Each structure stands twice: as C-alpha cells, then as structure tokens.
mmCIF file with all atom_site columns, C-alpha atoms in Angstrom:
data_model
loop_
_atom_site.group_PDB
_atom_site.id
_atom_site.type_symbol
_atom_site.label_atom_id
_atom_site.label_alt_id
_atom_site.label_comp_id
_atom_site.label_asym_id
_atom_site.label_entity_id
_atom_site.label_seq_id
_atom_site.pdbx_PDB_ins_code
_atom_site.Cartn_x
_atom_site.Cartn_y
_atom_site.Cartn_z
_atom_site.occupancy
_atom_site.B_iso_or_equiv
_atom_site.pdbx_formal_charge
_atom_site.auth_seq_id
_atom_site.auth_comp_id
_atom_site.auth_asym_id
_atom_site.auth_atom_id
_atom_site.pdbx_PDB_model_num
ATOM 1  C CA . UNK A 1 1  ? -38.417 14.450  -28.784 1.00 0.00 ? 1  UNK A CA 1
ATOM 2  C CA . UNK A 1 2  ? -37.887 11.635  -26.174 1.00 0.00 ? 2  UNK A CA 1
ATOM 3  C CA . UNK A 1 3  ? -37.124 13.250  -23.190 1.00 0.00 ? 3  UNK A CA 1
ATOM 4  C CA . UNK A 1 4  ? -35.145 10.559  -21.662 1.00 0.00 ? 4  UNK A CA 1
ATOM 5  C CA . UNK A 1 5  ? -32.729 10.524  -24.763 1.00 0.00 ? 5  UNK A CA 1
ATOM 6  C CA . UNK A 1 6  ? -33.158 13.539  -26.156 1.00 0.00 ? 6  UNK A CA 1
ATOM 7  C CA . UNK A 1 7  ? -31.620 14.178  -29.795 1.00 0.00 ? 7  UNK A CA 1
ATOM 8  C CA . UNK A 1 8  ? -29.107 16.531  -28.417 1.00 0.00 ? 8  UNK A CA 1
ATOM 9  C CA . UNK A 1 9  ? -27.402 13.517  -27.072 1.00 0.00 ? 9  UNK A CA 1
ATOM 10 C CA . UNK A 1 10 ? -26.880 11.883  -30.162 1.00 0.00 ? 10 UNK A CA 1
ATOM 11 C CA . UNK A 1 11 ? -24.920 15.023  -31.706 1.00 0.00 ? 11 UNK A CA 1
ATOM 12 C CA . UNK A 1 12 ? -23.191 13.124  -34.928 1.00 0.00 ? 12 UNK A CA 1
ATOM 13 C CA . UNK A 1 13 ? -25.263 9.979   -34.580 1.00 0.00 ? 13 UNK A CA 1
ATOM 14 C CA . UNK A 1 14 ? -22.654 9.337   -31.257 1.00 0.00 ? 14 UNK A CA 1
ATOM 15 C CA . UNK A 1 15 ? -24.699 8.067   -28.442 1.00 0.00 ? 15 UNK A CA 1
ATOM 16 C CA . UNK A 1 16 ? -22.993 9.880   -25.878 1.00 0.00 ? 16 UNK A CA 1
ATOM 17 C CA . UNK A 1 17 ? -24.323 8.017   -22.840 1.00 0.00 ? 17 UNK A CA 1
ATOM 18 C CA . UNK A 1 18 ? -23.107 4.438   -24.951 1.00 0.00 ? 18 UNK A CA 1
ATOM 19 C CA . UNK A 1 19 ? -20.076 5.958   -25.673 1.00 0.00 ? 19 UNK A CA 1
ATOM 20 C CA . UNK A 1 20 ? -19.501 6.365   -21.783 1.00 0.00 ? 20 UNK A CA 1
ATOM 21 C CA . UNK A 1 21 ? -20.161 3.248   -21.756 1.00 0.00 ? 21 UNK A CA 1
ATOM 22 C CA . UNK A 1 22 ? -16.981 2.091   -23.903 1.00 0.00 ? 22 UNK A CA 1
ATOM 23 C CA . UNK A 1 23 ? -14.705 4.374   -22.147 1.00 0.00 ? 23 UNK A CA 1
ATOM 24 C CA . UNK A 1 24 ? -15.270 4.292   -19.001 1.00 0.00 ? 24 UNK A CA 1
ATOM 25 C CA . UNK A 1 25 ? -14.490 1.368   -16.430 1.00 0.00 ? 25 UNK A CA 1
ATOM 26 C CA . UNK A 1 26 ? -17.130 -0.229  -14.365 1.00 0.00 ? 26 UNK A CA 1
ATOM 27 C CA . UNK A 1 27 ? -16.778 1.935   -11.442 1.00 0.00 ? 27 UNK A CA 1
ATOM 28 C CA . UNK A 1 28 ? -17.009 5.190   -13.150 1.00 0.00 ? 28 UNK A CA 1
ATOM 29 C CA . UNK A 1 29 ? -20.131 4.025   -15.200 1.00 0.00 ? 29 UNK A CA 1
ATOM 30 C CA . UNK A 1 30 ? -21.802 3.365   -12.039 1.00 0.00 ? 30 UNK A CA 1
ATOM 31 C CA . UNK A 1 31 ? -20.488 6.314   -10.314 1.00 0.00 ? 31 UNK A CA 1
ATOM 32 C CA . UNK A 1 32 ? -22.298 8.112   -13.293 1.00 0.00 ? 32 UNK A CA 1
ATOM 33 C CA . UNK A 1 33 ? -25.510 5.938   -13.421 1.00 0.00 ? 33 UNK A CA 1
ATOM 34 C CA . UNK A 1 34 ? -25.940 6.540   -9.257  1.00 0.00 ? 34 UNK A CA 1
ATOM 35 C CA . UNK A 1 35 ? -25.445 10.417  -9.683  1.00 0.00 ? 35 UNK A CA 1
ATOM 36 C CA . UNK A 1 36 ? -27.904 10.916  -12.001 1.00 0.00 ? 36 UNK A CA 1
ATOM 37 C CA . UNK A 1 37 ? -30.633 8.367   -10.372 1.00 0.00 ? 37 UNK A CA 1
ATOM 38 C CA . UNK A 1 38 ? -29.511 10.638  -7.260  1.00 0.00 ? 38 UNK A CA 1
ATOM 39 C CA . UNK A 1 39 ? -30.109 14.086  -9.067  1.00 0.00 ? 39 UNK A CA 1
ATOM 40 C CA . UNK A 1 40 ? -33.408 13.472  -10.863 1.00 0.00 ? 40 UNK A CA 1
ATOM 41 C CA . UNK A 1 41 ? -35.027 11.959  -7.850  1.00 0.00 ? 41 UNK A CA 1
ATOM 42 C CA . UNK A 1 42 ? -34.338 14.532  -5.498  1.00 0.00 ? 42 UNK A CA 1
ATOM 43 C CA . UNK A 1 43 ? -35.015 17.324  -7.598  1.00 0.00 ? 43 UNK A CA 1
ATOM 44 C CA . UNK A 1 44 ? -38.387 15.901  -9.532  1.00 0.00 ? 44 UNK A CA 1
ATOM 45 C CA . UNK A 1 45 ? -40.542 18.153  -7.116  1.00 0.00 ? 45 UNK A CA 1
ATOM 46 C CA . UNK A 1 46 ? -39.230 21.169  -7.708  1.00 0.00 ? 46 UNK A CA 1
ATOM 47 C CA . UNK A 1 47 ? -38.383 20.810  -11.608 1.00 0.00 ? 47 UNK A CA 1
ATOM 48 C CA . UNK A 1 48 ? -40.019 18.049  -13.751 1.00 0.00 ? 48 UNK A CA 1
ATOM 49 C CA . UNK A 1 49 ? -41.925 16.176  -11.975 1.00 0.00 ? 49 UNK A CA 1
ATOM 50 C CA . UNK A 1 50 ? -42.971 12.902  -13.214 1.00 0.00 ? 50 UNK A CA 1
ATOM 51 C CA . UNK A 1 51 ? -40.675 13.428  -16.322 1.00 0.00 ? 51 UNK A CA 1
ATOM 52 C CA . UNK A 1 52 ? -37.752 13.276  -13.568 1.00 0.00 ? 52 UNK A CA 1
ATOM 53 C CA . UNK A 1 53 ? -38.896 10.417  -12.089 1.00 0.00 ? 53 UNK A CA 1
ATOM 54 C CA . UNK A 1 54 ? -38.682 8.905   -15.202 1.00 0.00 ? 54 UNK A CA 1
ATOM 55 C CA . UNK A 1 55 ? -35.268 9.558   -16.047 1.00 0.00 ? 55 UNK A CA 1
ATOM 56 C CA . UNK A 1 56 ? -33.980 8.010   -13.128 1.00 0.00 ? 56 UNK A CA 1
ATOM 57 C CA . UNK A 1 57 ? -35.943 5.047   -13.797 1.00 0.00 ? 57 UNK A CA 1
ATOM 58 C CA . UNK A 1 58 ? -34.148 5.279   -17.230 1.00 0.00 ? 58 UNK A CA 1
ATOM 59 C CA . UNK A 1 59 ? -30.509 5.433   -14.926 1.00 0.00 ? 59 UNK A CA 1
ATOM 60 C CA . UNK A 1 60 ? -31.787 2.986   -12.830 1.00 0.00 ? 60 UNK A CA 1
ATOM 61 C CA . UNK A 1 61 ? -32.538 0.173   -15.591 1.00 0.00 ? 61 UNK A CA 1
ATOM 62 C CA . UNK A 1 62 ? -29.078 1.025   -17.203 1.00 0.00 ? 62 UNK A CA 1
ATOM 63 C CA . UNK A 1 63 ? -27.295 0.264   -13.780 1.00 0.00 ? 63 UNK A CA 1
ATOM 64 C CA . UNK A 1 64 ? -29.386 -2.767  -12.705 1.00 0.00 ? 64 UNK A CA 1
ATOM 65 C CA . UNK A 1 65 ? -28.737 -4.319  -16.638 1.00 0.00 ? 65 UNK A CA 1
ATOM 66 C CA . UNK A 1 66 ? -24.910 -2.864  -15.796 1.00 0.00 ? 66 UNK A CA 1
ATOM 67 C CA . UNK A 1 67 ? -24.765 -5.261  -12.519 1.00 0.00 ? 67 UNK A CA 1
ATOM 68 C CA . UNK A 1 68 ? -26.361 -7.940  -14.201 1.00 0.00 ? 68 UNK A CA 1
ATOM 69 C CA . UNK A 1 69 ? -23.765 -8.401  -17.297 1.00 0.00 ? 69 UNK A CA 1
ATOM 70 C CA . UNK A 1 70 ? -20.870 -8.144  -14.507 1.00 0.00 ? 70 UNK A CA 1
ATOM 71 C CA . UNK A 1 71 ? -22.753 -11.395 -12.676 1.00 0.00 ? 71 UNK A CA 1
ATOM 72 C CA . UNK A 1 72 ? -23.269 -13.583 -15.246 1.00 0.00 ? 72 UNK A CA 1
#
C-alpha cells in the first residue's frame, strides 16, 4: 500500500484528493494543501516519523504545482 495515497482514498476508483481538486476553488484547495503540510510536519515526531515527513512533501508538491498552473 502507498502510504501517501493509500487505496482507501480511491474508494470506487474516485480519487478523492483529485476530486477536491474539481470542486473546490483555488483558495480552498490551498487552504487544504497548507493544513495538511501543517499537520504532518508538526506531528511527524510523535506519530510517523519520516513517513509524515513525507506526506507533507506529497502536500507540498501538490501546492507548489497548484501555484505554478495559476502563474502561467
């Protein structure tokens, strides 16, 4: 199981993260992609560690591509 997109996320082959990102505007995707960065980055010593740190890397890339498509 990938534990940055793990298969309960994809419950009826729906990417629920990509589906987000068709509903929601701009500001609540990145309101979203900043809250999670947030979470998994203060809490990586205390739960996951490294596997944290990882999924807020995972956050991070979405909201850095995010800010790049709205530049171009």
């Amino acid at each position: 199981m990938n534990t940055i997109k793990p298969n309960y996320y994809h419950k009826g082959g729906i990417d629920v993260i990509g589906f987000m990102g068709t509903k929601a505007n701009k500001d609540e995707q990145v309101g979203f992609l900043r809250w999670n960065i947030i979470k998994y980055v203060t809490r990586y010593r205390e739960k996951n560690g490294v596997e944290d740190l990882k999924k807020a890397d995972y956050y991070l890339q979405r909201l850095i591509e995010l800010e790049r498509k709205t530049n171009e």
